[in-house]
Structures are given as structure tokens and as C-alpha cells.
């Protein structure tokens, strides 16, 4: 059972939800982010908020309360959306932040470092076959590099480490512009949501289920350095998109095949959750349909 935890990127969509979940389990949290505007994280005796970046390790270390920490969840990552997603310098800085967190964990004796990856890393396998890429590829490449560098560095310094490769996440408060968020947003405005052929495998996971897995990985005995966190029930992307349209009553607004094929290929084996289930048990309780219904009922709020 975890008692003390550090969370970076604590005021973001995933970070703030994780902090609340940890506090519900009576875990003391050191929450680190550049700002805590927006009221995402409540005031609590179980939360210490540090409004600062990860650029000055010595200053950061001086601010963290003394104690024994069971885990550090490193979720901070700049350039997830917008033009900086394709900016190499921004993405290199993200990798450097991860190394800073590993050094910090080793110095203060954090029992396990858990870092947020993404299924977008899998796009790098298609890179040799592409003549042109989008901004999202740089993001995926950077996450892939961060994964490899952190795994190597942590094994070199003897720091227990887990890379959590997140599937595509959706939920009521996710406004990141990912596929579900984009689709629901366009349908709400009465616009057509447009896509490529959408003929390949894909996976979406409801945010509460993802956070359940993330929480359990912090305290579980883990034998692997990387776990994919998904729904366990991947489908062809077209099926997901048409389901959203049907549940929203706007199936005619789902424009399959309007955009060109981006050339990125996924396969069903990329979405295998068997290793994760062996480590933490069954963690998924919300179907895609139920999750979308909750998002639709929350629109406009």
C-alpha cells in the first residue's frame, strides 16, 4: 500500500485525476506543476502543491518534503498539442525532464519511478515507409526515445522503473483534441468529423479505468519495465467512430475516408494487455459505449 507519492504534471487532465484518486486512498501527494490555476486539484492536508518546473533539480529537491516515497509518477510533458508537438527542441527538453526525475528518485530513494508513455510511440515503426510526416510523429518519436533512454539510465543507476504506455484516453473532461475529443466536439457544433480510411486496429480506454491501472502499478510487484494500458478489447477504428456517431444521433456526420491515409500502421498485438492484467488484475469496468454516453451527457457543462 502506497503512503507517500510524487506526481509531476499534477494539474493536467491525467495528473489531477490521479492526485484525487491517490488522496481518496489516503495517500499523501507532493503535486508538482508549473501552475495550479483552474482549481483542478482541491486543497487538502494530504496534498503539497509545488508550483515549479523540472529545470532546476537542486531547487526541486530542496522543496520536496523529507520522507520515504513509494513512487513518483512522472506525467509532465510539454508539446502534447499545437505547434510545439512537432518542435524538436521542446521534445528534447521533455526527455531531459525525464532524466531529471530519474536522478531525483535515485537521490532521495523513491522506490519506483513510473513514467507516462503513449501508444503513439508505435507510429515510429511506420516511419521508414513514410515520405512525409505530421507533427504527431515527432511527439511519438520523442516518447519512444524517452522510453529507451530512461529505461537504460534507470537500469544503469539501479532505479526501479516502469514505463506506462497509455492507450488513447477519453473522458468527460478530456479536451485535448485527440480522436474522441475531436469527434465529440465537431458533432456538438453540428460539423462533420472527418477521418482517413480508419481501417486499422485501434484502442480507446476510459480515463477512470486507465487511472485504476496507473494507481495499481505504483504498489504492485512489477516484473516488466513496460506495460501497455488499454481497454483489452481493441477494434477497427471505423467501428469506434461510427459508434460515437450512432450514440450521438449523428452517424451521418462521421466522415470516413475524407482525409488521405497517413500511412501509419498499427496491429492488434500492439494493444495486448495480458502482461498488465497478470501484474495488477482486471482493471477495466467501463465499456467504450458507456464511456461515450457519459461524455455526451456531460457536453455543455
PDB file of C-alpha atoms in Angstrom:
ATOM      1  CA  UNK A   1       0.000   0.000   0.000  1.00  0.00           C
ATOM      2  CA  UNK A   2       1.420   3.372  -1.018  1.00  0.00           C
ATOM      3  CA  UNK A   3       1.654   6.127   1.611  1.00  0.00           C
ATOM      4  CA  UNK A   4       3.706   8.919   0.003  1.00  0.00           C
ATOM      5  CA  UNK A   5       3.850   9.708  -3.711  1.00  0.00           C
ATOM      6  CA  UNK A   6       5.212  12.443  -6.003  1.00  0.00           C
ATOM      7  CA  UNK A   7       3.270  13.433  -9.149  1.00  0.00           C
ATOM      8  CA  UNK A   8       4.623  15.711 -11.895  1.00  0.00           C
ATOM      9  CA  UNK A   9       2.243  17.305 -14.367  1.00  0.00           C
ATOM     10  CA  UNK A  10      -0.171  17.178 -11.454  1.00  0.00           C
ATOM     11  CA  UNK A  11      -2.519  19.882 -12.747  1.00  0.00           C
ATOM     12  CA  UNK A  12      -3.114  18.271 -16.131  1.00  0.00           C
ATOM     13  CA  UNK A  13      -6.011  16.091 -17.265  1.00  0.00           C
ATOM     14  CA  UNK A  14      -4.430  12.810 -16.156  1.00  0.00           C
ATOM     15  CA  UNK A  15      -2.351  14.251 -13.317  1.00  0.00           C
ATOM     16  CA  UNK A  16      -5.191  15.983 -11.492  1.00  0.00           C
ATOM     17  CA  UNK A  17      -7.401  12.903 -11.778  1.00  0.00           C
ATOM     18  CA  UNK A  18      -4.607  10.718 -10.418  1.00  0.00           C
ATOM     19  CA  UNK A  19      -3.950  13.070  -7.496  1.00  0.00           C
ATOM     20  CA  UNK A  20      -7.613  12.923  -6.479  1.00  0.00           C
ATOM     21  CA  UNK A  21      -7.595   9.125  -6.716  1.00  0.00           C
ATOM     22  CA  UNK A  22      -4.469   8.876  -4.584  1.00  0.00           C
ATOM     23  CA  UNK A  23      -5.949  11.147  -1.924  1.00  0.00           C
ATOM     24  CA  UNK A  24      -9.135   9.038  -1.894  1.00  0.00           C
ATOM     25  CA  UNK A  25      -6.878   6.119  -0.926  1.00  0.00           C
ATOM     26  CA  UNK A  26      -5.332   8.212   1.867  1.00  0.00           C
ATOM     27  CA  UNK A  27      -2.028   8.656   0.025  1.00  0.00           C
ATOM     28  CA  UNK A  28      -0.002  11.793   0.757  1.00  0.00           C
ATOM     29  CA  UNK A  29       0.886  13.520  -2.517  1.00  0.00           C
ATOM     30  CA  UNK A  30       3.563  16.026  -3.497  1.00  0.00           C
ATOM     31  CA  UNK A  31       1.966  17.596  -6.592  1.00  0.00           C
ATOM     32  CA  UNK A  32       4.362  19.356  -8.988  1.00  0.00           C
ATOM     33  CA  UNK A  33       3.320  21.546 -11.926  1.00  0.00           C
ATOM     34  CA  UNK A  34       4.118  24.931 -13.415  1.00  0.00           C
ATOM     35  CA  UNK A  35       0.797  26.302 -12.186  1.00  0.00           C
ATOM     36  CA  UNK A  36      -2.248  25.161 -10.262  1.00  0.00           C
ATOM     37  CA  UNK A  37      -4.706  27.529 -11.912  1.00  0.00           C
ATOM     38  CA  UNK A  38      -8.178  26.267 -12.744  1.00  0.00           C
ATOM     39  CA  UNK A  39      -8.972  24.613  -9.441  1.00  0.00           C
ATOM     40  CA  UNK A  40      -8.419  21.086 -10.733  1.00  0.00           C
ATOM     41  CA  UNK A  41      -6.719  19.965  -7.531  1.00  0.00           C
ATOM     42  CA  UNK A  42      -8.519  20.607  -4.234  1.00  0.00           C
ATOM     43  CA  UNK A  43      -6.838  21.967  -1.131  1.00  0.00           C
ATOM     44  CA  UNK A  44      -6.134  19.071   1.195  1.00  0.00           C
ATOM     45  CA  UNK A  45      -3.915  18.206   4.137  1.00  0.00           C
ATOM     46  CA  UNK A  46      -2.815  15.234   2.024  1.00  0.00           C
ATOM     47  CA  UNK A  47      -1.526  17.404  -0.854  1.00  0.00           C
ATOM     48  CA  UNK A  48       1.582  19.591  -1.025  1.00  0.00           C
ATOM     49  CA  UNK A  49       1.493  21.752  -4.165  1.00  0.00           C
ATOM     50  CA  UNK A  50       4.813  22.849  -5.674  1.00  0.00           C
ATOM     51  CA  UNK A  51       4.326  25.367  -8.495  1.00  0.00           C
ATOM     52  CA  UNK A  52       7.636  24.943 -10.300  1.00  0.00           C
ATOM     53  CA  UNK A  53       9.274  23.313 -13.284  1.00  0.00           C
ATOM     54  CA  UNK A  54      11.737  20.444 -13.523  1.00  0.00           C
ATOM     55  CA  UNK A  55      14.627  22.522 -14.867  1.00  0.00           C
ATOM     56  CA  UNK A  56      16.438  23.035 -11.557  1.00  0.00           C
ATOM     57  CA  UNK A  57      16.910  19.646  -9.824  1.00  0.00           C
ATOM     58  CA  UNK A  58      18.651  21.089  -6.752  1.00  0.00           C
ATOM     59  CA  UNK A  59      15.881  23.627  -6.169  1.00  0.00           C
ATOM     60  CA  UNK A  60      13.237  20.956  -6.705  1.00  0.00           C
ATOM     61  CA  UNK A  61      14.933  18.610  -4.272  1.00  0.00           C
ATOM     62  CA  UNK A  62      15.100  21.337  -1.644  1.00  0.00           C
ATOM     63  CA  UNK A  63      11.334  21.911  -1.908  1.00  0.00           C
ATOM     64  CA  UNK A  64      10.227  18.281  -1.625  1.00  0.00           C
ATOM     65  CA  UNK A  65       9.327  17.436   1.989  1.00  0.00           C
ATOM     66  CA  UNK A  66      11.631  14.921   3.640  1.00  0.00           C
ATOM     67  CA  UNK A  67      10.216  11.427   3.856  1.00  0.00           C
ATOM     68  CA  UNK A  68      10.068   7.990   2.298  1.00  0.00           C
ATOM     69  CA  UNK A  69       8.382   7.966  -1.099  1.00  0.00           C
ATOM     70  CA  UNK A  70       6.810   4.836  -2.515  1.00  0.00           C
ATOM     71  CA  UNK A  71       6.505   6.110  -6.065  1.00  0.00           C
ATOM     72  CA  UNK A  72       6.986   9.035  -8.397  1.00  0.00           C
ATOM     73  CA  UNK A  73       4.543   9.365 -11.284  1.00  0.00           C
ATOM     74  CA  UNK A  74       6.176  11.456 -13.986  1.00  0.00           C
ATOM     75  CA  UNK A  75       3.340  12.746 -16.188  1.00  0.00           C
ATOM     76  CA  UNK A  76       4.666  16.207 -17.134  1.00  0.00           C
ATOM     77  CA  UNK A  77       5.176  16.609 -20.897  1.00  0.00           C
ATOM     78  CA  UNK A  78       5.144  19.850 -22.889  1.00  0.00           C
ATOM     79  CA  UNK A  79       4.046  19.974 -26.517  1.00  0.00           C
ATOM     80  CA  UNK A  80       1.237  17.417 -26.445  1.00  0.00           C
ATOM     81  CA  UNK A  81      -0.951  19.650 -28.627  1.00  0.00           C
ATOM     82  CA  UNK A  82      -0.434  22.523 -31.044  1.00  0.00           C
ATOM     83  CA  UNK A  83       2.697  23.578 -32.987  1.00  0.00           C
ATOM     84  CA  UNK A  84       5.129  22.556 -30.221  1.00  0.00           C
ATOM     85  CA  UNK A  85       4.117  18.932 -30.761  1.00  0.00           C
ATOM     86  CA  UNK A  86       6.393  18.977 -33.819  1.00  0.00           C
ATOM     87  CA  UNK A  87       9.155  21.106 -32.265  1.00  0.00           C
ATOM     88  CA  UNK A  88      12.334  19.039 -31.703  1.00  0.00           C
ATOM     89  CA  UNK A  89      13.698  21.355 -29.007  1.00  0.00           C
ATOM     90  CA  UNK A  90      10.503  21.132 -26.960  1.00  0.00           C
ATOM     91  CA  UNK A  91      10.512  17.363 -27.251  1.00  0.00           C
ATOM     92  CA  UNK A  92      14.214  17.087 -26.368  1.00  0.00           C
ATOM     93  CA  UNK A  93      13.513  19.139 -23.262  1.00  0.00           C
ATOM     94  CA  UNK A  94      10.810  16.628 -22.318  1.00  0.00           C
ATOM     95  CA  UNK A  95      13.343  13.801 -22.483  1.00  0.00           C
ATOM     96  CA  UNK A  96      15.722  15.795 -20.291  1.00  0.00           C
ATOM     97  CA  UNK A  97      12.938  16.304 -17.720  1.00  0.00           C
ATOM     98  CA  UNK A  98      12.534  12.553 -17.507  1.00  0.00           C
ATOM     99  CA  UNK A  99      16.229  12.075 -16.780  1.00  0.00           C
ATOM    100  CA  UNK A 100      15.978  14.772 -14.076  1.00  0.00           C
ATOM    101  CA  UNK A 101      13.157  12.807 -12.432  1.00  0.00           C
ATOM    102  CA  UNK A 102      15.210   9.596 -12.527  1.00  0.00           C
ATOM    103  CA  UNK A 103      18.148  11.365 -10.851  1.00  0.00           C
ATOM    104  CA  UNK A 104      15.826  12.809  -8.224  1.00  0.00           C
ATOM    105  CA  UNK A 105      14.291   9.413  -7.478  1.00  0.00           C
ATOM    106  CA  UNK A 106      17.698   7.800  -7.054  1.00  0.00           C
ATOM    107  CA  UNK A 107      18.950  10.638  -4.826  1.00  0.00           C
ATOM    108  CA  UNK A 108      16.020  10.682  -2.393  1.00  0.00           C
ATOM    109  CA  UNK A 109      15.335   6.946  -2.524  1.00  0.00           C
ATOM    110  CA  UNK A 110      11.968   6.793  -4.317  1.00  0.00           C
ATOM    111  CA  UNK A 111      11.027   3.120  -4.529  1.00  0.00           C
ATOM    112  CA  UNK A 112       9.641   3.234  -8.082  1.00  0.00           C
ATOM    113  CA  UNK A 113       9.602   5.737 -10.959  1.00  0.00           C
ATOM    114  CA  UNK A 114       6.583   5.412 -13.254  1.00  0.00           C
ATOM    115  CA  UNK A 115       6.561   7.431 -16.485  1.00  0.00           C
ATOM    116  CA  UNK A 116       3.726   8.120 -18.908  1.00  0.00           C
ATOM    117  CA  UNK A 117       4.236   6.861 -22.426  1.00  0.00           C
ATOM    118  CA  UNK A 118       1.775   6.656 -25.299  1.00  0.00           C
ATOM    119  CA  UNK A 119       0.579   4.261 -27.953  1.00  0.00           C
ATOM    120  CA  UNK A 120       1.715   6.971 -30.410  1.00  0.00           C
ATOM    121  CA  UNK A 121       5.207   5.550 -29.862  1.00  0.00           C
ATOM    122  CA  UNK A 122       4.155   2.643 -32.051  1.00  0.00           C
ATOM    123  CA  UNK A 123       3.993   5.001 -35.043  1.00  0.00           C
ATOM    124  CA  UNK A 124       7.792   5.047 -35.226  1.00  0.00           C
ATOM    125  CA  UNK A 125       7.699   1.584 -36.797  1.00  0.00           C
ATOM    126  CA  UNK A 126       5.971   3.116 -39.836  1.00  0.00           C
ATOM    127  CA  UNK A 127       8.492   5.956 -40.160  1.00  0.00           C
ATOM    128  CA  UNK A 128      10.841   4.237 -42.678  1.00  0.00           C
ATOM    129  CA  UNK A 129       7.909   3.792 -45.082  1.00  0.00           C
ATOM    130  CA  UNK A 130       6.713   7.418 -44.956  1.00  0.00           C
ATOM    131  CA  UNK A 131       7.808  10.179 -47.337  1.00  0.00           C
ATOM    132  CA  UNK A 132       6.141  12.884 -45.211  1.00  0.00           C
ATOM    133  CA  UNK A 133       5.131  13.114 -41.559  1.00  0.00           C
ATOM    134  CA  UNK A 134       2.834  15.206 -39.388  1.00  0.00           C
ATOM    135  CA  UNK A 135       3.588  16.895 -36.061  1.00  0.00           C
ATOM    136  CA  UNK A 136       2.270  13.912 -34.192  1.00  0.00           C
ATOM    137  CA  UNK A 137       5.168  11.788 -35.393  1.00  0.00           C
ATOM    138  CA  UNK A 138       7.753  13.987 -33.619  1.00  0.00           C
ATOM    139  CA  UNK A 139       5.776  13.572 -30.406  1.00  0.00           C
ATOM    140  CA  UNK A 140       5.706   9.796 -30.799  1.00  0.00           C
ATOM    141  CA  UNK A 141       9.405   9.654 -31.655  1.00  0.00           C
ATOM    142  CA  UNK A 142      10.262  11.728 -28.560  1.00  0.00           C
ATOM    143  CA  UNK A 143       8.203   9.477 -26.292  1.00  0.00           C
ATOM    144  CA  UNK A 144       9.910   6.436 -27.816  1.00  0.00           C
ATOM    145  CA  UNK A 145      13.344   7.983 -27.246  1.00  0.00           C
ATOM    146  CA  UNK A 146      12.420   8.944 -23.681  1.00  0.00           C
ATOM    147  CA  UNK A 147      11.316   5.369 -23.026  1.00  0.00           C
ATOM    148  CA  UNK A 148      14.605   3.889 -24.233  1.00  0.00           C
ATOM    149  CA  UNK A 149      16.834   6.458 -22.554  1.00  0.00           C
ATOM    150  CA  UNK A 150      15.029   6.286 -19.225  1.00  0.00           C
ATOM    151  CA  UNK A 151      14.968   2.505 -19.191  1.00  0.00           C
ATOM    152  CA  UNK A 152      18.695   2.378 -19.918  1.00  0.00           C
ATOM    153  CA  UNK A 153      19.557   5.132 -17.420  1.00  0.00           C
ATOM    154  CA  UNK A 154      17.442   3.686 -14.623  1.00  0.00           C
ATOM    155  CA  UNK A 155      18.910   0.226 -15.102  1.00  0.00           C
ATOM    156  CA  UNK A 156      22.377   1.794 -15.109  1.00  0.00           C
ATOM    157  CA  UNK A 157      21.877   3.638 -11.793  1.00  0.00           C
ATOM    158  CA  UNK A 158      19.736   0.958 -10.174  1.00  0.00           C
ATOM    159  CA  UNK A 159      16.473   2.907 -10.061  1.00  0.00           C
ATOM    160  CA  UNK A 160      13.283   0.758 -10.232  1.00  0.00           C
ATOM    161  CA  UNK A 161      11.363   1.967 -13.286  1.00  0.00           C
ATOM    162  CA  UNK A 162       8.097   1.332 -15.141  1.00  0.00           C
ATOM    163  CA  UNK A 163       7.136   2.822 -18.488  1.00  0.00           C
ATOM    164  CA  UNK A 164       3.346   3.065 -18.754  1.00  0.00           C
ATOM    165  CA  UNK A 165       2.325   3.092 -22.400  1.00  0.00           C
ATOM    166  CA  UNK A 166      -1.106   4.723 -22.396  1.00  0.00           C
ATOM    167  CA  UNK A 167      -3.731   3.904 -24.977  1.00  0.00           C
ATOM    168  CA  UNK A 168      -5.949   6.641 -26.440  1.00  0.00           C
ATOM    169  CA  UNK A 169      -7.702   8.105 -23.397  1.00  0.00           C
ATOM    170  CA  UNK A 170     -11.170   9.612 -23.309  1.00  0.00           C
ATOM    171  CA  UNK A 171     -13.455  11.037 -20.644  1.00  0.00           C
ATOM    172  CA  UNK A 172     -15.787  13.891 -19.829  1.00  0.00           C
ATOM    173  CA  UNK A 173     -13.053  16.423 -19.049  1.00  0.00           C
ATOM    174  CA  UNK A 174     -10.651  15.461 -21.823  1.00  0.00           C
ATOM    175  CA  UNK A 175     -10.448  18.439 -24.189  1.00  0.00           C
ATOM    176  CA  UNK A 176      -7.038  17.566 -25.645  1.00  0.00           C
ATOM    177  CA  UNK A 177      -8.275  17.269 -29.221  1.00  0.00           C
ATOM    178  CA  UNK A 178      -7.484  13.559 -29.531  1.00  0.00           C
ATOM    179  CA  UNK A 179      -9.781  11.428 -31.683  1.00  0.00           C
ATOM    180  CA  UNK A 180     -12.711  11.074 -29.288  1.00  0.00           C
ATOM    181  CA  UNK A 181     -12.425  14.655 -28.044  1.00  0.00           C
ATOM    182  CA  UNK A 182     -12.212  15.984 -31.625  1.00  0.00           C
ATOM    183  CA  UNK A 183     -15.117  13.847 -32.835  1.00  0.00           C
ATOM    184  CA  UNK A 184     -17.457  14.777 -29.992  1.00  0.00           C
ATOM    185  CA  UNK A 185     -16.503  18.434 -30.313  1.00  0.00           C
ATOM    186  CA  UNK A 186     -17.268  18.573 -34.030  1.00  0.00           C
ATOM    187  CA  UNK A 187     -20.568  16.732 -33.638  1.00  0.00           C
ATOM    188  CA  UNK A 188     -21.621  19.066 -30.829  1.00  0.00           C
ATOM    189  CA  UNK A 189     -21.006  22.041 -33.139  1.00  0.00           C
ATOM    190  CA  UNK A 190     -23.022  20.374 -35.908  1.00  0.00           C
ATOM    191  CA  UNK A 191     -19.947  19.857 -38.088  1.00  0.00           C
ATOM    192  CA  UNK A 192     -18.834  16.782 -39.937  1.00  0.00           C
ATOM    193  CA  UNK A 193     -15.930  14.990 -38.226  1.00  0.00           C
ATOM    194  CA  UNK A 194     -13.549  13.880 -40.957  1.00  0.00           C
ATOM    195  CA  UNK A 195     -11.086  10.994 -40.973  1.00  0.00           C
ATOM    196  CA  UNK A 196      -8.919   8.853 -43.196  1.00  0.00           C
ATOM    197  CA  UNK A 197      -9.882   5.274 -44.131  1.00  0.00           C
ATOM    198  CA  UNK A 198      -9.959   4.273 -40.418  1.00  0.00           C
ATOM    199  CA  UNK A 199      -9.441   0.655 -41.449  1.00  0.00           C
ATOM    200  CA  UNK A 200      -6.757  -0.356 -38.980  1.00  0.00           C
ATOM    201  CA  UNK A 201      -6.887  -1.615 -35.370  1.00  0.00           C
ATOM    202  CA  UNK A 202      -7.194   0.959 -32.626  1.00  0.00           C
ATOM    203  CA  UNK A 203      -7.881   1.138 -28.914  1.00  0.00           C
ATOM    204  CA  UNK A 204      -9.575   3.588 -26.545  1.00  0.00           C
ATOM    205  CA  UNK A 205      -9.711   3.442 -22.758  1.00  0.00           C
ATOM    206  CA  UNK A 206     -11.962   5.381 -20.404  1.00  0.00           C
ATOM    207  CA  UNK A 207      -9.960   7.630 -18.097  1.00  0.00           C
ATOM    208  CA  UNK A 208     -11.174   6.069 -14.826  1.00  0.00           C
ATOM    209  CA  UNK A 209     -10.043   2.624 -15.989  1.00  0.00           C
ATOM    210  CA  UNK A 210      -6.653   3.955 -17.046  1.00  0.00           C
ATOM    211  CA  UNK A 211      -6.169   5.641 -13.670  1.00  0.00           C
ATOM    212  CA  UNK A 212      -7.109   2.442 -11.850  1.00  0.00           C
ATOM    213  CA  UNK A 213      -4.282   0.667 -13.677  1.00  0.00           C
ATOM    214  CA  UNK A 214      -1.860   3.531 -13.066  1.00  0.00           C
ATOM    215  CA  UNK A 215      -2.669   3.522  -9.355  1.00  0.00           C
ATOM    216  CA  UNK A 216      -2.225  -0.229  -9.018  1.00  0.00           C
ATOM    217  CA  UNK A 217       1.100  -0.224 -10.889  1.00  0.00           C
ATOM    218  CA  UNK A 218       2.514   2.071  -8.223  1.00  0.00           C
ATOM    219  CA  UNK A 219       2.172  -0.507  -5.475  1.00  0.00           C
ATOM    220  CA  UNK A 220       2.159  -3.808  -7.386  1.00  0.00           C
ATOM    221  CA  UNK A 221       5.145  -6.124  -7.748  1.00  0.00           C
ATOM    222  CA  UNK A 222       6.147  -5.488 -11.346  1.00  0.00           C
ATOM    223  CA  UNK A 223       8.429  -7.836 -13.274  1.00  0.00           C
ATOM    224  CA  UNK A 224       8.493  -5.826 -16.513  1.00  0.00           C
ATOM    225  CA  UNK A 225       9.826  -2.354 -17.267  1.00  0.00           C
ATOM    226  CA  UNK A 226       6.991  -1.537 -19.701  1.00  0.00           C
ATOM    227  CA  UNK A 227       3.243  -2.149 -19.587  1.00  0.00           C
ATOM    228  CA  UNK A 228       0.658  -1.188 -22.184  1.00  0.00           C
ATOM    229  CA  UNK A 229      -2.506   0.199 -20.556  1.00  0.00           C
ATOM    230  CA  UNK A 230      -5.514  -0.199 -22.818  1.00  0.00           C
ATOM    231  CA  UNK A 231      -9.062  -1.483 -22.850  1.00  0.00           C
ATOM    232  CA  UNK A 232      -8.157  -5.074 -23.616  1.00  0.00           C
ATOM    233  CA  UNK A 233     -10.770  -5.001 -26.404  1.00  0.00           C
ATOM    234  CA  UNK A 234      -9.293  -3.226 -29.453  1.00  0.00           C
ATOM    235  CA  UNK A 235     -11.445  -2.742 -32.558  1.00  0.00           C
ATOM    236  CA  UNK A 236     -11.127  -1.398 -36.063  1.00  0.00           C
ATOM    237  CA  UNK A 237     -11.068   2.403 -35.806  1.00  0.00           C
ATOM    238  CA  UNK A 238     -14.034   2.801 -38.149  1.00  0.00           C
ATOM    239  CA  UNK A 239     -16.207   0.809 -35.721  1.00  0.00           C
ATOM    240  CA  UNK A 240     -15.289   3.123 -32.837  1.00  0.00           C
ATOM    241  CA  UNK A 241     -16.041   6.248 -34.865  1.00  0.00           C
ATOM    242  CA  UNK A 242     -19.387   5.011 -36.170  1.00  0.00           C
ATOM    243  CA  UNK A 243     -20.348   4.020 -32.618  1.00  0.00           C
ATOM    244  CA  UNK A 244     -19.730   7.596 -31.480  1.00  0.00           C
ATOM    245  CA  UNK A 245     -21.865   8.906 -34.325  1.00  0.00           C
ATOM    246  CA  UNK A 246     -24.664   6.461 -33.579  1.00  0.00           C
ATOM    247  CA  UNK A 247     -24.730   7.225 -29.836  1.00  0.00           C
ATOM    248  CA  UNK A 248     -24.711  10.959 -30.594  1.00  0.00           C
ATOM    249  CA  UNK A 249     -27.542  10.510 -33.110  1.00  0.00           C
ATOM    250  CA  UNK A 250     -25.317  11.947 -35.855  1.00  0.00           C
ATOM    251  CA  UNK A 251     -23.924   8.928 -37.676  1.00  0.00           C
ATOM    252  CA  UNK A 252     -24.200  10.841 -40.960  1.00  0.00           C
ATOM    253  CA  UNK A 253     -21.663  13.363 -39.620  1.00  0.00           C
ATOM    254  CA  UNK A 254     -18.884  10.756 -39.361  1.00  0.00           C
ATOM    255  CA  UNK A 255     -16.834  11.333 -42.497  1.00  0.00           C
ATOM    256  CA  UNK A 256     -14.806   8.166 -43.068  1.00  0.00           C
ATOM    257  CA  UNK A 257     -12.339   8.365 -45.967  1.00  0.00           C
ATOM    258  CA  UNK A 258     -12.493  12.153 -46.342  1.00  0.00           C
ATOM    259  CA  UNK A 259      -8.870  12.670 -45.373  1.00  0.00           C
ATOM    260  CA  UNK A 260      -5.922  10.891 -47.019  1.00  0.00           C
ATOM    261  CA  UNK A 261      -4.357   7.836 -45.397  1.00  0.00           C
ATOM    262  CA  UNK A 262      -1.472   8.953 -43.145  1.00  0.00           C
ATOM    263  CA  UNK A 263       0.444   5.747 -43.803  1.00  0.00           C
ATOM    264  CA  UNK A 264       0.817   4.823 -40.122  1.00  0.00           C
ATOM    265  CA  UNK A 265       0.046   1.185 -39.401  1.00  0.00           C
ATOM    266  CA  UNK A 266      -0.965  -0.460 -36.138  1.00  0.00           C
ATOM    267  CA  UNK A 267      -1.592  -4.144 -35.409  1.00  0.00           C
ATOM    268  CA  UNK A 268      -3.755  -5.918 -32.855  1.00  0.00           C
ATOM    269  CA  UNK A 269      -0.748  -7.273 -30.940  1.00  0.00           C
ATOM    270  CA  UNK A 270       0.292  -3.697 -30.061  1.00  0.00           C
ATOM    271  CA  UNK A 271      -2.775  -3.486 -27.815  1.00  0.00           C
ATOM    272  CA  UNK A 272      -2.127  -6.628 -25.759  1.00  0.00           C
ATOM    273  CA  UNK A 273      -2.884  -6.106 -22.054  1.00  0.00           C
ATOM    274  CA  UNK A 274      -2.181  -9.650 -20.830  1.00  0.00           C
ATOM    275  CA  UNK A 275       1.093  -8.722 -19.067  1.00  0.00           C
ATOM    276  CA  UNK A 276      -0.612  -5.850 -17.265  1.00  0.00           C
ATOM    277  CA  UNK A 277      -3.535  -7.995 -16.145  1.00  0.00           C
ATOM    278  CA  UNK A 278      -1.087 -10.594 -14.826  1.00  0.00           C
ATOM    279  CA  UNK A 279       0.569  -7.865 -12.732  1.00  0.00           C
ATOM    280  CA  UNK A 280      -2.454  -5.965 -11.379  1.00  0.00           C
ATOM    281  CA  UNK A 281      -5.579  -7.991 -12.170  1.00  0.00           C
ATOM    282  CA  UNK A 282      -8.643  -6.876 -14.117  1.00  0.00           C
ATOM    283  CA  UNK A 283      -8.938  -3.085 -14.100  1.00  0.00           C
ATOM    284  CA  UNK A 284     -11.443  -2.227 -16.841  1.00  0.00           C
ATOM    285  CA  UNK A 285     -15.043  -1.643 -15.740  1.00  0.00           C
ATOM    286  CA  UNK A 286     -16.351   0.817 -18.359  1.00  0.00           C
ATOM    287  CA  UNK A 287     -17.194  -0.181 -21.927  1.00  0.00           C
ATOM    288  CA  UNK A 288     -16.487   2.202 -24.784  1.00  0.00           C
ATOM    289  CA  UNK A 289     -20.224   2.718 -25.275  1.00  0.00           C
ATOM    290  CA  UNK A 290     -20.831   3.580 -21.633  1.00  0.00           C
ATOM    291  CA  UNK A 291     -17.881   5.963 -21.581  1.00  0.00           C
ATOM    292  CA  UNK A 292     -19.167   7.781 -24.667  1.00  0.00           C
ATOM    293  CA  UNK A 293     -22.640   8.064 -23.138  1.00  0.00           C
ATOM    294  CA  UNK A 294     -21.105   9.739 -20.095  1.00  0.00           C
ATOM    295  CA  UNK A 295     -19.179  12.163 -22.315  1.00  0.00           C
ATOM    296  CA  UNK A 296     -22.344  13.003 -24.260  1.00  0.00           C
ATOM    297  CA  UNK A 297     -24.354  13.579 -21.092  1.00  0.00           C
ATOM    298  CA  UNK A 298     -21.661  15.961 -19.870  1.00  0.00           C
ATOM    299  CA  UNK A 299     -21.473  18.069 -23.050  1.00  0.00           C
ATOM    300  CA  UNK A 300     -22.178  21.744 -22.464  1.00  0.00           C
ATOM    301  CA  UNK A 301     -21.232  21.519 -18.773  1.00  0.00           C
TER     302      UNK A 301
END
